[in-house]
Amino acid sequence: MRPPLGLGLVGGQEEASQETGEGPSPTFPALGIVMDSCVIPLRHGGLSLVQTMDFFYPLVEDPCMMGHIACASVLSDLYTMGITECDNMLMLLSISQSMSEEEREKVRPLMVKGFQDAAEEGGTAVTSGQTLVNPWIIGGVATVVCQPNEFIMPDSAVVGDVLVLTKPLGTQVAVNAHQWLDNPERWNKVKR
């Protein structure tokens, strides 16, 4: 059994093929774990499972908005592959153990609502998930089953293709640098 694409050699350009009962199917490059999504050719019907998982530490004060941001970010991994529909989402929410029970009971439903609202805006639904008390994390898993011609592997860009940026370059670095203001060791590395 062949490993799913996205779990092969890092940056490898070897070709991997999928075999079904209907004869040979298209080949997919084994891009490696550098991809945000994995592509798993399924045994039946020439279909592929495209799946991604992402999680974040809270970036904003508004719990509902943070849920929305996390869900949108998970879905964006599918969107970057040209996939515009998601079949299923799972949510992961780890509420801060430093909060009181009362604070957790106020924040949790707001984060869940924000995540669910963003999933609905993306044309999908959250069907399950996991909630626990631990250090802060919010994220999820997005899954779609599609035909190989319904997604774009990120290794096929050519000169002249249009690249669409959904946020200014450096946004994540700026967010991380702001978070590191409270961590002198990390901030001193950035400050230099």
C-alpha positions as a LaTeX table, in Angstrom:
\begin{tabular}{lrrr}
\hline
Residue & $x$ (\AA) & $y$ (\AA) & $z$ (\AA) \\
\hline
Met1 & 0.00 & 0.00 & 0.00 \\
Arg2 & 1.35 & 3.39 & $-1.03$ \\
Pro3 & 1.46 & 6.27 & 1.49 \\
Pro4 & $-0.87$ & 9.19 & 0.83 \\
Leu5 & 0.52 & 12.07 & $-1.19$ \\
Gly6 & 1.65 & 14.75 & 1.18 \\
Leu7 & 3.34 & 12.15 & 3.37 \\
Gly8 & 6.09 & 11.14 & 0.95 \\
Leu9 & 9.54 & 12.57 & 0.52 \\
Val10 & 9.90 & 16.24 & 1.36 \\
Gly11 & 9.98 & 18.16 & $-1.90$ \\
Gly12 & 10.34 & 14.94 & $-3.88$ \\
Gln13 & 9.37 & 15.03 & $-7.53$ \\
Glu14 & 8.86 & 11.31 & $-8.00$ \\
Glu15 & 5.67 & 10.28 & $-9.74$ \\
Ala16 & 3.18 & 8.17 & $-7.83$ \\
Ser17 & 0.35 & 6.44 & $-9.63$ \\
Gln18 & $-3.03$ & 5.26 & $-8.47$ \\
Glu19 & $-4.52$ & 2.02 & $-9.71$ \\
Thr20 & $-8.21$ & 1.31 & $-9.78$ \\
Gly21 & $-10.32$ & $-1.40$ & $-11.29$ \\
Glu22 & $-10.85$ & 0.88 & $-14.28$ \\
Gly23 & $-7.31$ & 0.83 & $-15.62$ \\
Pro24 & $-4.51$ & 3.33 & $-15.10$ \\
Ser25 & $-5.42$ & 6.72 & $-13.72$ \\
Pro26 & $-3.59$ & 10.06 & $-13.70$ \\
Thr27 & $-0.28$ & 10.30 & $-11.90$ \\
Phe28 & 0.26 & 12.58 & $-8.96$ \\
Pro29 & 3.60 & 14.03 & $-7.83$ \\
Ala30 & 4.72 & 13.02 & $-4.35$ \\
Leu31 & 5.25 & 16.52 & $-2.98$ \\
Gly32 & 6.00 & 15.54 & 0.56 \\
Ile33 & 5.06 & 16.79 & 4.00 \\
Val34 & 5.61 & 20.39 & 2.94 \\
Met35 & 2.02 & 20.49 & 1.65 \\
Asp36 & $-0.76$ & 21.82 & 3.86 \\
Ser37 & $-3.15$ & 19.17 & 2.51 \\
Cys38 & $-2.72$ & 15.51 & 1.74 \\
Val39 & $-4.10$ & 13.83 & $-1.37$ \\
Ile40 & $-5.00$ & 10.17 & $-1.00$ \\
Pro41 & $-6.04$ & 8.31 & $-4.16$ \\
Leu42 & $-8.94$ & 6.08 & $-3.15$ \\
Arg43 & $-9.25$ & 2.44 & $-4.21$ \\
His44 & $-12.67$ & 2.83 & $-5.77$ \\
Gly45 & $-13.92$ & 4.87 & $-8.69$ \\
Gly46 & $-10.83$ & 6.95 & $-9.43$ \\
Leu47 & $-11.62$ & 9.35 & $-6.59$ \\
Ser48 & $-9.21$ & 11.12 & $-4.27$ \\
Leu49 & $-9.54$ & 12.17 & $-0.65$ \\
Val50 & $-8.10$ & 15.61 & $-0.01$ \\
Gln51 & $-7.71$ & 16.43 & 3.65 \\
Thr52 & $-6.09$ & 19.12 & 5.75 \\
Met53 & $-5.63$ & 19.84 & 9.43 \\
Asp54 & $-4.61$ & 23.12 & 10.99 \\
Phe55 & $-4.75$ & 24.73 & 14.41 \\
Phe56 & $-3.97$ & 28.07 & 15.96 \\
Tyr57 & $-3.39$ & 29.78 & 19.25 \\
Pro58 & $-5.89$ & 32.60 & 19.86 \\
Leu59 & $-4.88$ & 35.71 & 17.90 \\
Val60 & $-7.78$ & 38.05 & 18.73 \\
Glu61 & $-9.77$ & 38.91 & 21.85 \\
Asp62 & $-13.20$ & 38.09 & 20.36 \\
Pro63 & $-13.85$ & 34.31 & 20.82 \\
Cys64 & $-16.47$ & 34.18 & 18.04 \\
Met65 & $-14.10$ & 35.92 & 15.60 \\
Met66 & $-11.27$ & 33.56 & 16.61 \\
Gly67 & $-13.48$ & 30.57 & 15.79 \\
His68 & $-14.29$ & 32.17 & 12.44 \\
Ile69 & $-10.59$ & 32.83 & 11.70 \\
Ala70 & $-9.60$ & 29.26 & 12.60 \\
Cys71 & $-12.27$ & 27.68 & 10.40 \\
Ala72 & $-11.50$ & 29.99 & 7.47 \\
Ser73 & $-7.82$ & 29.16 & 7.79 \\
Val74 & $-8.48$ & 25.41 & 7.75 \\
Leu75 & $-10.70$ & 25.76 & 4.66 \\
Ser76 & $-8.11$ & 27.97 & 2.96 \\
Asp77 & $-5.77$ & 24.97 & 2.69 \\
Leu78 & $-8.36$ & 23.33 & 0.41 \\
Tyr79 & $-9.00$ & 26.55 & $-1.47$ \\
Thr80 & $-5.31$ & 26.86 & $-2.33$ \\
Met81 & $-5.66$ & 23.61 & $-4.25$ \\
Gly82 & $-8.60$ & 24.94 & $-6.25$ \\
Ile83 & $-11.15$ & 23.02 & $-4.18$ \\
Thr84 & $-14.20$ & 25.18 & $-3.50$ \\
Glu85 & $-16.42$ & 22.65 & $-1.73$ \\
Cys86 & $-15.73$ & 20.77 & 1.49 \\
Asp87 & $-17.57$ & 17.57 & 2.36 \\
Asn88 & $-16.89$ & 17.50 & 6.09 \\
Met89 & $-15.22$ & 19.42 & 8.89 \\
Leu90 & $-14.13$ & 18.41 & 12.37 \\
Met91 & $-13.35$ & 20.98 & 15.04 \\
Leu92 & $-10.62$ & 20.87 & 17.67 \\
Leu93 & $-10.99$ & 23.23 & 20.62 \\
Ser94 & $-8.73$ & 23.27 & 23.62 \\
Ile95 & $-9.86$ & 25.87 & 26.17 \\
Ser96 & $-7.26$ & 27.48 & 28.41 \\
Gln97 & $-6.79$ & 25.72 & 31.72 \\
Ser98 & $-5.99$ & 29.09 & 33.30 \\
Met99 & $-9.62$ & 30.22 & 32.84 \\
Ser100 & $-12.26$ & 29.73 & 35.47 \\
Glu101 & $-15.10$ & 27.32 & 34.73 \\
Glu102 & $-17.43$ & 30.32 & 34.30 \\
Glu103 & $-15.06$ & 31.94 & 31.75 \\
Arg104 & $-14.74$ & 28.67 & 29.83 \\
Glu105 & $-18.54$ & 28.31 & 29.72 \\
Lys106 & $-18.81$ & 31.78 & 28.16 \\
Val107 & $-15.92$ & 31.47 & 25.68 \\
Arg108 & $-16.43$ & 27.90 & 24.43 \\
Pro109 & $-19.86$ & 28.39 & 22.80 \\
Leu110 & $-18.69$ & 31.62 & 21.15 \\
Met111 & $-15.64$ & 29.96 & 19.59 \\
Val112 & $-17.75$ & 27.02 & 18.43 \\
Lys113 & $-20.32$ & 29.42 & 16.96 \\
Gly114 & $-17.65$ & 31.37 & 15.07 \\
Phe115 & $-16.17$ & 28.14 & 13.68 \\
Gln116 & $-19.60$ & 26.81 & 12.67 \\
Asp117 & $-20.62$ & 30.13 & 11.10 \\
Ala118 & $-17.47$ & 30.18 & 8.95 \\
Ala119 & $-18.04$ & 26.55 & 7.93 \\
Glu120 & $-21.58$ & 27.44 & 6.88 \\
Glu121 & $-20.29$ & 30.43 & 4.89 \\
Gly122 & $-17.88$ & 28.00 & 3.19 \\
Gly123 & $-20.77$ & 25.73 & 2.21 \\
Thr124 & $-20.00$ & 22.93 & 4.64 \\
Ala125 & $-20.81$ & 21.87 & 8.20 \\
Val126 & $-18.95$ & 20.82 & 11.31 \\
Thr127 & $-20.10$ & 17.27 & 12.04 \\
Ser128 & $-17.95$ & 16.41 & 15.02 \\
Gly129 & $-14.90$ & 17.40 & 16.97 \\
Gln130 & $-13.11$ & 17.33 & 20.27 \\
Thr131 & $-13.14$ & 19.82 & 23.14 \\
Leu132 & $-10.78$ & 19.66 & 26.11 \\
Val133 & $-9.19$ & 21.85 & 28.77 \\
Asn134 & $-5.51$ & 22.45 & 28.11 \\
Pro135 & $-3.40$ & 25.31 & 26.75 \\
Trp136 & $-5.26$ & 27.33 & 24.08 \\
Ile137 & $-5.70$ & 25.78 & 20.65 \\
Ile138 & $-8.46$ & 26.04 & 18.06 \\
Gly139 & $-8.47$ & 24.36 & 14.68 \\
Gly140 & $-9.91$ & 21.53 & 12.73 \\
Val141 & $-9.86$ & 19.06 & 9.87 \\
Ala142 & $-11.42$ & 19.65 & 6.45 \\
Thr143 & $-12.11$ & 16.73 & 4.11 \\
Val144 & $-13.35$ & 16.42 & 0.55 \\
Val145 & $-13.70$ & 13.48 & $-1.83$ \\
Cys146 & $-13.27$ & 14.54 & $-5.44$ \\
Gln147 & $-12.06$ & 13.50 & $-8.85$ \\
Pro148 & $-8.38$ & 14.12 & $-9.65$ \\
Asn149 & $-9.29$ & 16.84 & $-12.16$ \\
Glu150 & $-11.06$ & 18.81 & $-9.41$ \\
Phe151 & $-7.93$ & 19.90 & $-7.57$ \\
Ile152 & $-4.68$ & 21.60 & $-8.48$ \\
Met153 & $-1.39$ & 20.31 & $-7.13$ \\
Pro154 & 0.87 & 23.18 & $-6.03$ \\
Asp155 & 3.80 & 22.10 & $-8.20$ \\
Ser156 & 2.43 & 22.99 & $-11.62$ \\
Ala157 & 2.76 & 26.79 & $-11.72$ \\
Val158 & 4.41 & 28.22 & $-14.82$ \\
Val159 & 5.65 & 31.69 & $-15.72$ \\
Gly160 & 2.66 & 33.85 & $-16.59$ \\
Asp161 & 0.20 & 32.16 & $-14.17$ \\
Val162 & $-1.78$ & 34.51 & $-11.94$ \\
Leu163 & $-1.00$ & 34.24 & $-8.24$ \\
Val164 & $-3.77$ & 35.46 & $-5.94$ \\
Leu165 & $-2.72$ & 36.51 & $-2.45$ \\
Thr166 & $-5.46$ & 36.52 & 0.17 \\
Lys167 & $-3.52$ & 38.68 & 2.60 \\
Pro168 & $-0.41$ & 40.86 & 2.43 \\
Leu169 & 2.90 & 39.02 & 2.49 \\
Gly170 & 4.41 & 39.05 & 5.99 \\
Thr171 & 1.10 & 39.09 & 7.85 \\
Gln172 & 1.83 & 35.90 & 9.79 \\
Val173 & 5.33 & 37.09 & 10.68 \\
Ala174 & 3.85 & 40.35 & 12.01 \\
Val175 & 1.25 & 38.46 & 14.08 \\
Asn176 & 3.95 & 36.18 & 15.52 \\
Ala177 & 6.25 & 39.13 & 16.30 \\
His178 & 3.40 & 40.88 & 18.14 \\
Gln179 & 2.72 & 37.73 & 20.19 \\
Trp180 & 6.42 & 37.44 & 21.04 \\
Leu181 & 6.46 & 40.89 & 22.70 \\
Asp182 & 5.57 & 39.05 & 25.92 \\
Asn183 & 8.36 & 36.50 & 25.44 \\
Pro184 & 11.72 & 38.31 & 25.85 \\
Glu185 & 13.78 & 35.39 & 24.50 \\
Arg186 & 11.85 & 35.22 & 21.23 \\
Trp187 & 11.38 & 38.99 & 20.93 \\
Asn188 & 15.12 & 39.61 & 21.29 \\
Lys189 & 15.75 & 37.30 & 18.33 \\
Val190 & 13.22 & 39.18 & 16.20 \\
Lys191 & 14.35 & 42.61 & 17.41 \\
Arg192 & 17.89 & 42.01 & 16.15 \\
\hline
\end{tabular}
